[in-house]
């Protein structure tokens, strides 16, 4: 973590940021506020017992998803791990379909079959939502492979946590990405803790940082402060250009912080970190505050507009709770749907032989 | 009719599907420049080039996962595992991602990937290289598992597997690669190509007294046993080849058992929760009234693969073992 101030970001002058309209900048604030409100409300519903399973909150990290996804074009794809609500909303998914999924309802983005960790929207080039740490990293390489194979100028942003760097699958994916010149960008959202184990206690060679693992594969890498939209956009755009123009992969490590535990079920969230540490991030590094203040300083928004944005997000989130509550649970008949494409589509293959036992 | 090897049949299927669909790529260790560790892909790199035939580093979790990701975007990768035993280092990708991404996305995604390679013991390479995981993968909804016994089936099933829109794990056998069977030229086939649907069993030998039901190389062993049963014991055995394990052709199995009233399942898989366990349960549930004897099973001996060549031979089902077992119920 670096900046302690809200002084103007040098990255505001980056080409990708200079071209931003006021509407764009306001949209980033709106997206971050929406993500936070969505999660605050979902936490409340979780605590009321309205959903099952895990709830991995993204609160504190919003600038990473919103900033990086904002530089994506129509041929750029997103895939992430289980802390996926922020990326889903930043990719354009609606609060309704996401909240309904948390509630396990038939109207959820995955029809209630995936839950918190498994949001999907391929039509928005958002490929999940993956539960096993690091398991999505070869998939990200595969998405990049498919783009390159078809001569499509695009890339895949593959998000992961700092804990995932120690998985073998990740290192295999890095080797393939560099060996085969795949346009994939591994974005390590380094919030300092792999569940309850700090980076110092989990990852060797701390003085080099995590992104430097790219050196072993002859891959470009960069480290940035993930709390500021301008910086996230500038750094991501460099990597996207490298992917588009040179078909080369990048590891981009973005320093960030999660205010809550690994998941809501993380009973020790306040034990492996000091209260002071958490408060310091909330007070001095909150990505929403930083961006809101930047926009106020730039005269892009007024206090009134900021309040209005918050109010709209509150209403949208409340409406999504109502939508989720009013939606039906899936029928039991849904259990055997969406297992096999050929069965679902009633093809000759799907009708031949017994598929379910 | 011409005769070709099981290896050549697979090679023809891959070649034809590379021609049939630009989205088909073949990826695996030594599949391109080396011509395939078992020569299944021989000549394909020379013909199709670097873009379609890709040598992967020894990195199964990485490249199988990469193939799954590419298939999510509509590619049709055919991934070779030099041995299916190596699937175990790619297990998360195969069991979590390939099998479940469709379900977890509520049907928004599908993975038209084929993972193929030899899944057999019997070649004196010890436990690590002799796994037969067809039961393990068939246990996972979302996956399809195929295990052809002949060159004809290998070709027809491979072409279908590549065109299928679900993940198909295609389990071959190194001991069959060099064996020859009749496989027609495309010009001799109505429709111009050999296509065998998944989920269709095949009666490899008609009989009336007992059903020897099997998959993979055990089908060949069962055919040899059937000859002995006939010549030495006047028992006319029917041999049913599943070909495809999931989806499963229950009807053909049940019809055979209803006709012969006796059955033995033979496989090179291990016994505990093996494919034969599933089939036996199904027969008892659905053909109980037709049975004149208990449903029996023959599997590999329940221990890891033995290295010592003469011992390993006796660890896997062999014809005399089948004959002996069959005689207990005939």
PDB file of N, CA and C in Angstrom, chain B residues 191-246:
ATOM      1  N   UNK B 191     -23.681 -42.382 -46.671  1.00  0.00           N
ATOM      2  CA  UNK B 191     -23.458 -41.116 -45.984  1.00  0.00           C
ATOM      3  C   UNK B 191     -22.007 -40.679 -46.035  1.00  0.00           C
ATOM      4  N   UNK B 192     -21.127 -41.582 -46.483  1.00  0.00           N
ATOM      5  CA  UNK B 192     -19.744 -41.192 -46.751  1.00  0.00           C
ATOM      6  C   UNK B 192     -18.816 -41.133 -45.564  1.00  0.00           C
ATOM      7  N   UNK B 193     -19.299 -41.439 -44.381  1.00  0.00           N
ATOM      8  CA  UNK B 193     -18.376 -41.453 -43.249  1.00  0.00           C
ATOM      9  C   UNK B 193     -18.897 -42.355 -42.143  1.00  0.00           C
ATOM     10  N   UNK B 194     -17.955 -42.797 -41.309  1.00  0.00           N
ATOM     11  CA  UNK B 194     -18.284 -43.743 -40.251  1.00  0.00           C
ATOM     12  C   UNK B 194     -18.621 -42.986 -38.968  1.00  0.00           C
ATOM     13  N   UNK B 195     -19.879 -43.022 -38.600  1.00  0.00           N
ATOM     14  CA  UNK B 195     -20.341 -42.329 -37.403  1.00  0.00           C
ATOM     15  C   UNK B 195     -21.048 -43.341 -36.513  1.00  0.00           C
ATOM     16  N   UNK B 196     -20.621 -43.453 -35.263  1.00  0.00           N
ATOM     17  CA  UNK B 196     -21.291 -44.360 -34.319  1.00  0.00           C
ATOM     18  C   UNK B 196     -21.795 -43.523 -33.148  1.00  0.00           C
ATOM     19  N   UNK B 197     -23.088 -43.560 -32.890  1.00  0.00           N
ATOM     20  CA  UNK B 197     -23.590 -42.728 -31.788  1.00  0.00           C
ATOM     21  C   UNK B 197     -23.069 -43.183 -30.427  1.00  0.00           C
ATOM     22  N   UNK B 198     -22.901 -42.223 -29.515  1.00  0.00           N
ATOM     23  CA  UNK B 198     -22.608 -42.567 -28.124  1.00  0.00           C
ATOM     24  C   UNK B 198     -23.893 -43.126 -27.522  1.00  0.00           C
ATOM     25  N   UNK B 199     -23.743 -44.057 -26.594  1.00  0.00           N
ATOM     26  CA  UNK B 199     -24.939 -44.594 -25.936  1.00  0.00           C
ATOM     27  C   UNK B 199     -25.559 -45.762 -26.668  1.00  0.00           C
ATOM     28  N   UNK B 200     -24.806 -46.355 -27.605  1.00  0.00           N
ATOM     29  CA  UNK B 200     -25.289 -47.545 -28.329  1.00  0.00           C
ATOM     30  C   UNK B 200     -24.300 -48.688 -28.108  1.00  0.00           C
ATOM     31  N   UNK B 201     -24.763 -49.726 -27.423  1.00  0.00           N
ATOM     32  CA  UNK B 201     -23.916 -50.905 -27.244  1.00  0.00           C
ATOM     33  C   UNK B 201     -23.927 -51.724 -28.522  1.00  0.00           C
ATOM     34  N   UNK B 202     -23.044 -52.707 -28.580  1.00  0.00           N
ATOM     35  CA  UNK B 202     -22.946 -53.520 -29.791  1.00  0.00           C
ATOM     36  C   UNK B 202     -22.809 -54.982 -29.383  1.00  0.00           C
ATOM     37  N   UNK B 203     -23.607 -55.826 -30.045  1.00  0.00           N
ATOM     38  CA  UNK B 203     -23.468 -57.266 -29.808  1.00  0.00           C
ATOM     39  C   UNK B 203     -22.293 -57.746 -30.655  1.00  0.00           C
ATOM     40  N   UNK B 204     -21.213 -58.093 -30.011  1.00  0.00           N
ATOM     41  CA  UNK B 204     -20.019 -58.505 -30.772  1.00  0.00           C
ATOM     42  C   UNK B 204     -20.098 -59.981 -31.157  1.00  0.00           C
ATOM     43  N   UNK B 205     -20.926 -60.720 -30.436  1.00  0.00           N
ATOM     44  CA  UNK B 205     -21.105 -62.144 -30.781  1.00  0.00           C
ATOM     45  C   UNK B 205     -22.480 -62.544 -30.281  1.00  0.00           C
ATOM     46  N   UNK B 206     -23.255 -63.134 -31.163  1.00  0.00           N
ATOM     47  CA  UNK B 206     -24.597 -63.546 -30.746  1.00  0.00           C
ATOM     48  C   UNK B 206     -24.525 -64.889 -30.036  1.00  0.00           C
ATOM     49  N   UNK B 207     -25.329 -65.049 -29.007  1.00  0.00           N
ATOM     50  CA  UNK B 207     -25.326 -66.311 -28.275  1.00  0.00           C
ATOM     51  C   UNK B 207     -26.626 -66.476 -27.523  1.00  0.00           C
ATOM     52  N   UNK B 208     -26.800 -67.616 -26.897  1.00  0.00           N
ATOM     53  CA  UNK B 208     -28.090 -67.904 -26.266  1.00  0.00           C
ATOM     54  C   UNK B 208     -27.980 -68.313 -24.796  1.00  0.00           C
ATOM     55  N   UNK B 209     -26.774 -68.702 -24.344  1.00  0.00           N
ATOM     56  CA  UNK B 209     -26.681 -69.354 -23.035  1.00  0.00           C
ATOM     57  C   UNK B 209     -26.225 -68.447 -21.901  1.00  0.00           C
ATOM     58  N   UNK B 210     -25.416 -67.468 -22.204  1.00  0.00           N
ATOM     59  CA  UNK B 210     -24.894 -66.572 -21.168  1.00  0.00           C
ATOM     60  C   UNK B 210     -24.462 -65.270 -21.833  1.00  0.00           C
ATOM     61  N   UNK B 211     -24.661 -64.146 -21.121  1.00  0.00           N
ATOM     62  CA  UNK B 211     -24.216 -62.850 -21.652  1.00  0.00           C
ATOM     63  C   UNK B 211     -22.892 -62.475 -21.002  1.00  0.00           C
ATOM     64  N   UNK B 212     -21.866 -62.352 -21.834  1.00  0.00           N
ATOM     65  CA  UNK B 212     -20.597 -61.806 -21.349  1.00  0.00           C
ATOM     66  C   UNK B 212     -20.599 -60.332 -21.739  1.00  0.00           C
ATOM     67  N   UNK B 213     -20.732 -59.480 -20.749  1.00  0.00           N
ATOM     68  CA  UNK B 213     -20.871 -58.042 -21.025  1.00  0.00           C
ATOM     69  C   UNK B 213     -19.567 -57.371 -20.621  1.00  0.00           C
ATOM     70  N   UNK B 214     -19.084 -56.454 -21.452  1.00  0.00           N
ATOM     71  CA  UNK B 214     -17.749 -55.903 -21.196  1.00  0.00           C
ATOM     72  C   UNK B 214     -17.584 -54.557 -21.885  1.00  0.00           C
ATOM     73  N   UNK B 215     -16.473 -53.899 -21.541  1.00  0.00           N
ATOM     74  CA  UNK B 215     -16.096 -52.694 -22.282  1.00  0.00           C
ATOM     75  C   UNK B 215     -14.582 -52.697 -22.462  1.00  0.00           C
ATOM     76  N   UNK B 216     -14.128 -51.979 -23.487  1.00  0.00           N
ATOM     77  CA  UNK B 216     -12.690 -51.877 -23.734  1.00  0.00           C
ATOM     78  C   UNK B 216     -12.094 -53.223 -24.120  1.00  0.00           C
ATOM     79  N   UNK B 217     -10.836 -53.401 -23.753  1.00  0.00           N
ATOM     80  CA  UNK B 217     -10.120 -54.610 -24.176  1.00  0.00           C
ATOM     81  C   UNK B 217     -10.751 -55.869 -23.598  1.00  0.00           C
ATOM     82  N   UNK B 218     -11.467 -55.740 -22.496  1.00  0.00           N
ATOM     83  CA  UNK B 218     -12.118 -56.919 -21.908  1.00  0.00           C
ATOM     84  C   UNK B 218     -13.108 -57.555 -22.893  1.00  0.00           C
ATOM     85  N   UNK B 219     -13.579 -56.771 -23.846  1.00  0.00           N
ATOM     86  CA  UNK B 219     -14.462 -57.324 -24.882  1.00  0.00           C
ATOM     87  C   UNK B 219     -13.704 -58.374 -25.702  1.00  0.00           C
ATOM     88  N   UNK B 220     -12.467 -58.070 -26.014  1.00  0.00           N
ATOM     89  CA  UNK B 220     -11.650 -58.995 -26.810  1.00  0.00           C
ATOM     90  C   UNK B 220     -11.392 -60.276 -26.003  1.00  0.00           C
ATOM     91  N   UNK B 221     -11.108 -60.079 -24.723  1.00  0.00           N
ATOM     92  CA  UNK B 221     -10.887 -61.237 -23.840  1.00  0.00           C
ATOM     93  C   UNK B 221     -12.163 -62.074 -23.761  1.00  0.00           C
ATOM     94  N   UNK B 222     -13.295 -61.425 -23.681  1.00  0.00           N
ATOM     95  CA  UNK B 222     -14.578 -62.129 -23.600  1.00  0.00           C
ATOM     96  C   UNK B 222     -14.850 -62.909 -24.887  1.00  0.00           C
ATOM     97  N   UNK B 223     -14.462 -62.331 -26.024  1.00  0.00           N
ATOM     98  CA  UNK B 223     -14.664 -63.041 -27.302  1.00  0.00           C
ATOM     99  C   UNK B 223     -13.824 -64.320 -27.338  1.00  0.00           C
ATOM    100  N   UNK B 224     -12.618 -64.242 -26.805  1.00  0.00           N
ATOM    101  CA  UNK B 224     -11.761 -65.439 -26.765  1.00  0.00           C
ATOM    102  C   UNK B 224     -12.362 -66.481 -25.825  1.00  0.00           C
ATOM    103  N   UNK B 225     -12.888 -66.010 -24.702  1.00  0.00           N
ATOM    104  CA  UNK B 225     -13.516 -66.923 -23.747  1.00  0.00           C
ATOM    105  C   UNK B 225     -14.739 -67.592 -24.388  1.00  0.00           C
ATOM    106  N   UNK B 226     -15.476 -66.817 -25.158  1.00  0.00           N
ATOM    107  CA  UNK B 226     -16.687 -67.364 -25.803  1.00  0.00           C
ATOM    108  C   UNK B 226     -16.335 -68.516 -26.740  1.00  0.00           C
ATOM    109  N   UNK B 227     -15.195 -68.370 -27.431  1.00  0.00           N
ATOM    110  CA  UNK B 227     -14.753 -69.444 -28.341  1.00  0.00           C
ATOM    111  C   UNK B 227     -14.482 -70.715 -27.538  1.00  0.00           C
ATOM    112  N   UNK B 228     -13.792 -70.573 -26.422  1.00  0.00           N
ATOM    113  CA  UNK B 228     -13.465 -71.736 -25.583  1.00  0.00           C
ATOM    114  C   UNK B 228     -14.754 -72.355 -25.027  1.00  0.00           C
ATOM    115  N   UNK B 229     -15.653 -71.514 -24.578  1.00  0.00           N
ATOM    116  CA  UNK B 229     -16.912 -72.023 -24.019  1.00  0.00           C
ATOM    117  C   UNK B 229     -17.662 -72.855 -25.055  1.00  0.00           C
ATOM    118  N   UNK B 230     -17.602 -72.382 -26.285  1.00  0.00           N
ATOM    119  CA  UNK B 230     -18.313 -73.103 -27.329  1.00  0.00           C
ATOM    120  C   UNK B 230     -17.614 -74.410 -27.697  1.00  0.00           C
ATOM    121  N   UNK B 231     -16.289 -74.300 -27.924  1.00  0.00           N
ATOM    122  CA  UNK B 231     -15.580 -75.484 -28.407  1.00  0.00           C
ATOM    123  C   UNK B 231     -15.407 -76.544 -27.321  1.00  0.00           C
ATOM    124  N   UNK B 232     -15.201 -76.124 -26.092  1.00  0.00           N
ATOM    125  CA  UNK B 232     -14.905 -77.116 -25.054  1.00  0.00           C
ATOM    126  C   UNK B 232     -16.092 -77.455 -24.167  1.00  0.00           C
ATOM    127  N   UNK B 233     -17.104 -76.563 -24.144  1.00  0.00           N
ATOM    128  CA  UNK B 233     -18.198 -76.781 -23.181  1.00  0.00           C
ATOM    129  C   UNK B 233     -19.582 -76.699 -23.799  1.00  0.00           C
ATOM    130  N   UNK B 234     -19.614 -76.506 -25.103  1.00  0.00           N
ATOM    131  CA  UNK B 234     -20.895 -76.431 -25.826  1.00  0.00           C
ATOM    132  C   UNK B 234     -21.806 -75.331 -25.265  1.00  0.00           C
ATOM    133  N   UNK B 235     -21.160 -74.290 -24.765  1.00  0.00           N
ATOM    134  CA  UNK B 235     -21.945 -73.165 -24.254  1.00  0.00           C
ATOM    135  C   UNK B 235     -21.857 -72.024 -25.263  1.00  0.00           C
ATOM    136  N   UNK B 236     -23.019 -71.502 -25.634  1.00  0.00           N
ATOM    137  CA  UNK B 236     -23.062 -70.462 -26.660  1.00  0.00           C
ATOM    138  C   UNK B 236     -23.199 -69.093 -25.996  1.00  0.00           C
ATOM    139  N   UNK B 237     -22.084 -68.405 -25.852  1.00  0.00           N
ATOM    140  CA  UNK B 237     -22.088 -67.120 -25.127  1.00  0.00           C
ATOM    141  C   UNK B 237     -22.346 -65.948 -26.067  1.00  0.00           C
ATOM    142  N   UNK B 238     -23.093 -65.008 -25.541  1.00  0.00           N
ATOM    143  CA  UNK B 238     -23.282 -63.738 -26.273  1.00  0.00           C
ATOM    144  C   UNK B 238     -22.301 -62.722 -25.677  1.00  0.00           C
ATOM    145  N   UNK B 239     -21.656 -61.929 -26.531  1.00  0.00           N
ATOM    146  CA  UNK B 239     -20.731 -60.905 -26.028  1.00  0.00           C
ATOM    147  C   UNK B 239     -21.299 -59.527 -26.352  1.00  0.00           C
ATOM    148  N   UNK B 240     -21.558 -58.783 -25.279  1.00  0.00           N
ATOM    149  CA  UNK B 240     -22.121 -57.432 -25.437  1.00  0.00           C
ATOM    150  C   UNK B 240     -21.033 -56.416 -25.104  1.00  0.00           C
ATOM    151  N   UNK B 241     -20.789 -55.501 -26.034  1.00  0.00           N
ATOM    152  CA  UNK B 241     -19.773 -54.456 -25.847  1.00  0.00           C
ATOM    153  C   UNK B 241     -20.480 -53.129 -25.576  1.00  0.00           C
ATOM    154  N   UNK B 242     -20.248 -52.561 -24.408  1.00  0.00           N
ATOM    155  CA  UNK B 242     -20.925 -51.284 -24.083  1.00  0.00           C
ATOM    156  C   UNK B 242     -20.546 -50.170 -25.058  1.00  0.00           C
ATOM    157  N   UNK B 243     -19.277 -50.151 -25.452  1.00  0.00           N
ATOM    158  CA  UNK B 243     -18.681 -49.078 -26.275  1.00  0.00           C
ATOM    159  C   UNK B 243     -18.712 -47.736 -25.545  1.00  0.00           C
ATOM    160  N   UNK B 244     -19.906 -47.320 -25.167  1.00  0.00           N
ATOM    161  CA  UNK B 244     -20.032 -46.066 -24.441  1.00  0.00           C
ATOM    162  C   UNK B 244     -20.547 -46.400 -23.040  1.00  0.00           C
ATOM    163  N   UNK B 245     -19.851 -45.894 -22.020  1.00  0.00           N
ATOM    164  CA  UNK B 245     -20.209 -46.205 -20.624  1.00  0.00           C
ATOM    165  C   UNK B 245     -21.231 -45.205 -20.091  1.00  0.00           C
ATOM    166  N   UNK B 246     -21.018 -43.946 -20.425  1.00  0.00           N
ATOM    167  CA  UNK B 246     -22.011 -42.928 -20.106  1.00  0.00           C
ATOM    168  C   UNK B 246     -22.077 -41.965 -21.272  1.00  0.00           C
TER     169      UNK B 246
END
